[in-house]
Short mmCIF file of C-alpha atoms and ligand atoms in Angstrom, two decimals:
data_model
loop_
_atom_site.label_atom_id
_atom_site.label_comp_id
_atom_site.label_asym_id
_atom_site.label_seq_id
_atom_site.Cartn_x
_atom_site.Cartn_y
_atom_site.Cartn_z
CA MET A 1 46.36 44.38 -49.58
CA PHE A 2 43.58 43.41 -47.18
CA SER A 3 41.86 45.98 -44.92
CA LEU A 4 39.76 45.17 -41.90
CA VAL A 5 37.45 47.87 -40.52
CA VAL A 6 36.41 47.62 -36.88
CA PRO A 7 34.28 50.21 -35.04
CA ILE A 8 35.01 50.72 -31.37
CA TYR A 9 32.76 52.46 -28.87
CA ASN A 10 33.77 52.20 -25.22
CA GLU A 11 35.35 48.76 -25.49
CA GLU A 12 38.59 49.38 -23.53
CA LYS A 13 38.42 46.02 -21.73
CA LEU A 14 38.28 43.88 -24.81
CA ILE A 15 40.83 45.56 -27.08
CA ASP A 16 43.70 43.30 -25.96
CA GLU A 17 41.72 40.13 -26.53
CA LEU A 18 40.39 41.52 -29.80
CA LEU A 19 43.86 42.18 -31.20
CA ASN A 20 45.23 38.92 -29.84
CA ARG A 21 42.61 37.13 -31.91
CA ILE A 22 42.38 39.32 -35.01
CA VAL A 23 46.06 39.46 -35.89
CA PRO A 24 46.73 35.67 -36.01
CA ALA A 25 43.37 35.15 -37.76
CA ILE A 26 44.41 37.52 -40.55
CA LEU A 27 47.99 36.25 -40.67
CA SER A 28 46.57 32.81 -41.47
CA PHE A 29 45.71 34.07 -44.96
CA THR A 30 47.80 37.20 -45.62
CA SER A 31 50.51 39.33 -44.08
CA ASP A 32 49.77 42.28 -46.33
CA PHE A 33 47.02 43.99 -44.39
CA GLU A 34 45.92 47.09 -42.54
CA LEU A 35 43.67 47.19 -39.48
CA ILE A 36 41.45 50.24 -39.39
CA PHE A 37 39.90 50.98 -36.03
CA VAL A 38 37.26 53.66 -35.88
CA ASP A 39 36.92 55.13 -32.44
CA ASP A 40 33.30 56.27 -32.47
CA GLY A 41 33.67 58.95 -29.80
CA SER A 42 34.54 56.60 -26.94
CA THR A 43 34.54 58.20 -23.51
CA ASP A 44 36.68 55.50 -21.88
CA ASN A 45 40.30 54.54 -22.58
CA SER A 46 39.64 52.70 -25.84
CA LEU A 47 41.66 55.21 -27.85
CA THR A 48 44.64 55.07 -25.48
CA ALA A 49 44.57 51.28 -25.58
CA LEU A 50 44.50 51.31 -29.39
CA ARG A 51 47.32 53.85 -29.54
CA GLY A 52 49.37 51.60 -27.27
CA TRP A 53 48.79 48.66 -29.59
CA GLN A 54 49.84 50.75 -32.56
CA GLN A 55 53.41 50.75 -31.19
CA LYS A 56 53.44 46.94 -31.18
CA GLU A 57 51.51 46.31 -34.38
CA LYS A 58 52.45 48.82 -37.06
CA ARG A 59 49.66 47.85 -39.43
CA ILE A 60 47.07 49.51 -37.20
CA LYS A 61 45.44 52.78 -38.27
CA ILE A 62 43.05 54.66 -36.03
CA ILE A 63 40.37 57.11 -37.02
CA SER A 64 39.07 59.04 -34.07
CA LEU A 65 35.65 60.58 -34.73
CA SER A 66 34.65 63.90 -33.21
CA LYS A 67 31.78 62.31 -31.23
CA ASN A 68 29.58 59.22 -31.19
CA PHE A 69 27.97 58.98 -34.63
CA GLY A 70 26.66 55.41 -34.36
CA HIS A 71 28.20 52.27 -35.75
CA GLN A 72 26.87 52.56 -39.30
CA ALA A 73 28.62 55.93 -39.57
CA ALA A 74 31.77 54.51 -37.95
CA PHE A 75 31.87 51.66 -40.45
CA THR A 76 31.38 54.16 -43.28
CA ALA A 77 34.34 56.22 -42.05
CA GLY A 78 36.57 53.15 -41.88
CA LEU A 79 35.50 51.92 -45.31
CA GLU A 80 36.22 55.33 -46.82
CA TYR A 81 39.72 55.36 -45.33
CA SER A 82 40.52 51.78 -46.31
CA ARG A 83 43.05 51.22 -49.08
CA GLY A 84 42.88 47.42 -49.48
CA ASP A 85 41.92 45.53 -52.62
CA ILE A 86 39.77 43.38 -50.38
CA VAL A 87 38.04 44.97 -47.41
CA GLY A 88 36.37 43.34 -44.42
CA MET A 89 33.94 44.73 -41.85
CA MET A 90 33.70 43.27 -38.36
CA ASP A 91 32.21 44.28 -35.01
CA GLY A 92 34.75 44.95 -32.30
CA ASP A 93 33.18 42.91 -29.53
CA LEU A 94 34.27 39.47 -30.80
CA GLN A 95 30.70 38.40 -31.50
CA ASP A 96 31.84 37.94 -35.08
CA PRO A 97 34.57 35.28 -34.84
CA PRO A 98 37.71 36.61 -36.64
CA GLU A 99 38.58 33.03 -37.67
CA ILE A 100 35.72 33.19 -40.23
CA LEU A 101 37.61 35.92 -42.13
CA ALA A 102 39.88 33.29 -43.71
CA GLU A 103 36.87 31.53 -45.23
CA MET A 104 35.47 34.83 -46.56
CA PHE A 105 38.85 35.70 -48.03
CA ARG A 106 39.05 32.29 -49.70
CA LYS A 107 35.61 32.71 -51.29
CA ILE A 108 36.61 36.07 -52.74
CA THR A 109 40.09 35.18 -53.97
CA LEU A 110 39.45 31.61 -55.12
CA GLU A 111 35.73 31.41 -55.91
CA GLY A 112 35.35 34.81 -57.54
CA TYR A 113 32.81 36.34 -55.18
CA ASP A 114 32.68 40.14 -54.87
CA ILE A 115 30.77 40.31 -51.62
CA VAL A 116 30.66 37.66 -48.94
CA SER A 117 28.36 38.24 -45.96
CA GLY A 118 28.34 36.34 -42.70
CA ARG A 119 24.98 34.65 -42.22
CA LYS A 120 24.05 34.20 -38.59
CA THR A 121 22.75 30.70 -38.08
CA GLY A 122 22.54 30.92 -34.33
CA ARG A 123 23.86 32.56 -31.27
CA LYS A 124 25.81 31.32 -28.32
CA GLY A 125 24.82 32.39 -24.86
CA LYS A 126 21.46 33.74 -23.90
CA SER A 127 20.00 36.75 -25.57
CA ASN A 128 16.53 37.97 -26.27
CA ARG A 129 18.00 39.88 -29.19
CA THR A 130 18.06 36.81 -31.42
CA PHE A 131 14.28 36.71 -31.49
CA PHE A 132 13.88 40.36 -32.45
CA SER A 133 16.69 40.12 -34.95
CA SER A 134 15.14 37.10 -36.69
CA LEU A 135 11.75 38.79 -36.66
CA PHE A 136 13.24 41.88 -38.27
CA HIS A 137 15.01 39.87 -40.97
CA LEU A 138 11.88 37.86 -41.74
CA PHE A 139 9.87 41.05 -42.11
CA PHE A 140 12.58 42.87 -44.05
CA ARG A 141 13.00 40.04 -46.54
CA ASN A 142 9.33 39.57 -47.22
CA MET A 143 8.43 43.20 -47.38
CA GLY A 144 9.54 43.87 -50.88
CA GLU A 145 12.69 44.73 -52.67
CA MET A 146 15.23 42.79 -50.60
CA LYS A 147 14.28 39.15 -51.13
CA GLU A 148 17.90 38.02 -51.56
CA MET A 149 19.00 39.34 -48.22
CA GLY A 150 19.65 36.67 -45.60
CA ASN A 151 20.16 37.05 -41.90
CA TYR A 152 23.15 39.33 -42.41
CA GLY A 153 24.72 41.85 -40.10
CA ASN A 154 27.81 43.92 -40.69
CA PHE A 155 30.24 40.99 -40.69
CA SER A 156 31.34 40.78 -44.33
CA MET A 157 34.08 41.16 -46.89
CA MET A 158 34.14 42.66 -50.36
CA THR A 159 36.35 43.52 -53.29
CA ARG A 160 37.42 47.08 -54.01
CA ASN A 161 35.09 47.10 -56.97
CA ALA A 162 32.03 46.27 -54.88
CA LEU A 163 33.14 48.62 -52.12
CA SER A 164 33.39 51.54 -54.58
CA ALA A 165 29.81 50.85 -55.61
CA LEU A 166 28.72 50.72 -51.98
CA LEU A 167 30.52 53.97 -51.14
CA SER A 168 28.97 55.71 -54.13
CA LEU A 169 25.62 55.40 -52.32
CA LYS A 170 25.69 58.71 -50.52
CA GLU A 171 22.51 58.40 -48.49
CA LYS A 172 22.71 59.89 -45.02
CA VAL A 173 20.40 57.36 -43.42
CA ARG A 174 22.60 54.33 -43.79
CA TYR A 175 21.81 50.67 -43.39
CA LEU A 176 24.96 48.98 -44.67
CA PRO A 177 23.76 45.33 -44.76
CA GLY A 178 20.89 46.43 -47.01
CA MET A 179 23.11 48.69 -49.13
CA ARG A 180 25.55 45.83 -49.58
CA THR A 181 22.82 43.57 -50.90
CA TYR A 182 21.42 46.38 -53.04
CA VAL A 183 24.60 46.98 -55.09
CA GLY A 184 24.50 43.50 -56.65
CA PHE A 185 27.72 41.83 -57.94
CA LYS A 186 28.45 38.19 -57.19
CA GLN A 187 27.22 37.76 -53.64
CA GLY A 188 28.02 34.85 -51.40
CA GLU A 189 27.74 33.97 -47.76
CA VAL A 190 29.55 32.15 -45.02
CA GLU A 191 27.53 30.69 -42.17
CA PHE A 192 28.62 31.35 -38.62
CA VAL A 193 27.33 31.17 -35.09
CA ARG A 194 27.38 34.48 -33.32
CA ASP A 195 29.37 34.36 -30.13
CA ASP A 196 28.37 36.01 -26.93
CA ARG A 197 29.98 39.36 -26.32
CA TYR A 198 33.50 38.88 -25.02
CA GLU A 199 32.99 41.52 -22.39
CA GLY A 200 30.59 44.20 -21.28
CA ARG A 201 27.13 45.18 -22.34
CA PRO A 202 26.08 45.78 -25.95
CA LYS A 203 26.79 49.33 -27.04
CA MET A 204 23.78 49.24 -29.34
CA SER A 205 20.86 49.84 -27.00
CA PHE A 206 17.43 48.51 -27.91
CA LEU A 207 16.49 52.03 -28.89
CA LYS A 208 19.48 52.27 -31.26
CA LEU A 209 18.62 48.86 -32.72
CA PHE A 210 15.00 49.90 -33.18
CA ARG A 211 16.14 53.02 -35.02
CA LEU A 212 18.43 50.94 -37.19
CA ALA A 213 15.58 48.57 -38.01
CA SER A 214 13.27 51.43 -38.96
CA ASP A 215 16.02 53.07 -41.03
CA ALA A 216 16.39 49.76 -42.84
CA ILE A 217 12.68 49.42 -43.49
CA PHE A 218 12.02 53.00 -44.51
CA SER A 219 15.08 53.24 -46.77
CA PHE A 220 14.59 49.99 -48.59
CA SER A 221 10.87 49.58 -48.92
CA LYS A 222 7.71 51.34 -49.91
CA PHE A 223 5.77 48.78 -47.89
CA PRO A 224 4.72 51.25 -45.14
CA LEU A 225 3.35 53.67 -47.74
CA ARG A 226 1.63 50.85 -49.62
CA LEU A 227 0.04 49.65 -46.41
CA CYS A 228 -1.36 53.13 -45.77
CA LEU A 229 -2.75 53.26 -49.28
CA VAL A 230 -4.35 49.82 -49.12
CA LEU A 231 -5.86 50.39 -45.69
CA GLY A 232 -7.01 53.82 -46.82
CA ILE A 233 -8.81 52.31 -49.81
CA LEU A 234 -10.36 49.54 -47.71
CA GLY A 235 -11.49 52.12 -45.16
CA THR A 236 -13.07 54.25 -47.86
CA ILE A 237 -15.02 51.29 -49.23
CA VAL A 238 -16.24 50.26 -45.79
CA PHE A 239 -17.31 53.77 -44.89
CA MET A 240 -19.03 54.35 -48.23
CA ALA A 241 -21.07 51.22 -47.59
CA ALA A 242 -21.79 52.44 -44.08
CA GLY A 243 -22.77 55.83 -45.52
CA ILE A 244 -25.29 54.23 -47.84
CA TYR A 245 -26.70 52.26 -44.92
CA VAL A 246 -27.07 55.46 -42.87
CA VAL A 247 -28.94 57.23 -45.66
CA VAL A 248 -31.22 54.24 -46.22
CA ALA A 249 -31.86 53.98 -42.49
CA LYS A 250 -32.74 57.66 -42.35
CA ILE A 251 -35.16 57.37 -45.29
CA TYR A 252 -36.94 54.32 -43.88
CA GLY A 253 -36.96 55.81 -40.41
CA PHE A 254 -35.17 53.05 -38.47
CA ALA A 255 -32.21 55.25 -37.48
CA VAL A 256 -31.60 54.79 -33.75
CA ILE A 257 -29.51 56.64 -31.26
CA GLY A 258 -26.04 55.80 -32.62
CA TRP A 259 -23.78 56.88 -29.81
CA SER A 260 -21.38 53.91 -29.67
CA SER A 261 -21.04 53.47 -33.40
CA THR A 262 -20.30 57.17 -33.84
CA LEU A 263 -17.69 57.23 -31.13
CA LEU A 264 -16.07 54.04 -32.36
CA SER A 265 -15.72 55.29 -35.89
CA ILE A 266 -14.28 58.57 -34.66
CA TYR A 267 -11.72 56.72 -32.56
CA PHE A 268 -10.93 54.33 -35.34
CA LEU A 269 -10.54 56.95 -38.04
CA GLY A 270 -8.65 59.28 -35.73
CA SER A 271 -6.09 56.69 -34.77
CA ILE A 272 -5.63 55.40 -38.31
CA GLN A 273 -5.03 58.96 -39.47
CA LEU A 274 -2.47 59.57 -36.73
CA LEU A 275 -0.70 56.34 -37.62
CA PHE A 276 -0.53 57.27 -41.29
CA LEU A 277 0.69 60.76 -40.45
CA GLY A 278 3.42 59.08 -38.43
CA VAL A 279 4.42 56.95 -41.39
CA LEU A 280 4.47 59.98 -43.67
CA GLY A 281 6.49 61.80 -41.02
CA GLU A 282 9.13 59.07 -41.13
CA TYR A 283 9.59 59.62 -44.86
CA ILE A 284 9.55 63.40 -44.55
CA TYR A 285 12.12 63.23 -41.77
CA ARG A 286 14.41 61.05 -43.89
CA ASN A 287 13.90 63.29 -46.87
CA TYR A 288 14.85 66.23 -44.68
CA LYS A 289 17.96 64.41 -43.47
CA GLU A 290 19.02 63.82 -47.06
CA SER A 291 18.41 67.41 -48.12
CA GLN A 292 20.34 68.79 -45.16
CA ASN A 293 23.23 66.91 -46.71
CA ARG A 294 25.36 66.86 -43.58
CA PRO A 295 28.45 64.65 -43.59
CA VAL A 296 27.87 61.24 -42.01
CA TYR A 297 30.78 61.75 -39.57
CA PHE A 298 33.59 64.13 -38.65
CA VAL A 299 37.14 62.96 -38.04
CA LYS A 300 38.84 64.49 -35.04
CA GLN A 301 42.20 62.87 -35.61
CA TYR A 302 43.72 60.23 -37.85
CA PHE A 303 46.57 58.12 -36.52
CA ASP A 304 48.32 56.56 -39.48
CA SER A 305 50.48 53.46 -39.14
CA PRO A 306 53.66 54.50 -37.29
CA SER A 307 55.85 52.98 -40.02
CA GLU A 308 54.41 55.19 -42.72
CA LYS A 309 55.08 58.45 -40.94
N1 LIG B 1 29.58 50.64 -31.81
C1 LIG B 1 29.98 51.88 -32.31
N2 LIG B 1 29.18 52.97 -32.09
C2 LIG B 1 28.01 52.89 -31.40
C3 LIG B 1 27.58 51.61 -30.93
C4 LIG B 1 28.40 50.51 -31.15
O1 LIG B 1 31.04 51.99 -32.94
O2 LIG B 1 27.34 53.91 -31.22
C5 LIG B 1 30.45 49.47 -32.06
C6 LIG B 1 30.72 48.61 -30.84
O3 LIG B 1 31.87 49.04 -30.14
C7 LIG B 1 30.92 47.25 -31.45
C8 LIG B 1 30.01 47.26 -32.67
O4 LIG B 1 29.78 48.63 -32.97
O5 LIG B 1 32.25 47.07 -31.89
C9 LIG B 1 28.70 46.53 -32.43
O6 LIG B 1 28.08 47.04 -31.30
P1 LIG B 1 27.20 46.13 -30.31
O7 LIG B 1 27.96 44.91 -29.95
O8 LIG B 1 26.73 46.99 -29.21
O9 LIG B 1 25.97 45.79 -31.26
P2 LIG B 1 25.11 44.44 -31.37
O10 LIG B 1 26.04 43.29 -31.19
O11 LIG B 1 24.08 44.53 -30.32
O12 LIG B 1 24.54 44.53 -32.74
MG1 LIG B 2 27.73 43.02 -30.27
#
């Protein structure tokens, strides 16, 4: 069986179009599938629309979360509920073209890949997000432990085996594209051009995207800590040299009124220290999140396929 997980947050207007495209796209390679929609606490009629569709298309299952947990949590919920031998993840706004699923499925079933990620090679329509997204991926890749990771988002497919590995990572701060790369297995990719949103505004605000990017960086790299250490060491060397100069100047009596240099070094040291405290804070915060050990999401209601009731 094939499962497709799709998170939905206030997307009532595009659910019809979404299903009209997903179902034929999947039917082109299998008829044994389930569609798992995760309603991430929508406040519009998304859930009603999905429930309506469930009467027409019996292979739909809906998980309704107790509130908005964010799309990484929504994906996690859907993946945990999925039963397929091969499981796909796709955004619900038709930016990931469902027609690509067939190619992913082929790579897994015929070429022996365990994980196939969609690599974004471009984007239709105008968006300033592309720039920030590329910048993030460039930084993320070169920062350390994730050299293999391409310009991947959530659009992907994997075998049950790889998914079990992914789901065994119980971290609370979740960055699924990174976690998917981290687990290993035979990884492949399919290139695609990201479409413009079918309808509406992105539900991931810039703030949410910024948080996701920092979650990704802080959970997969010690680069920020390393940077603090290196700058700290450099600073120490510079100021030791300066200290020697000050002592020498004092001894030989050419010390002058050092108002600007004093102020500048206070400002400089003060701000560097605040910055480093901020970086440490990010790690402490994440550590705290992990030790609180709260579930990643709560399910309010699960609507199984009508046929299986
Ligand atoms: N989404 C969600 N919860 C959220 C934000 C978004 O489930 O808190 C869903 C949204 O409905 C869409 C997918 O996640 O199906 C991707 O969201 P969006 O298009 O806003 O993200 P972007 O394309 O900017 O990455
Ligand atoms: Mg989108």
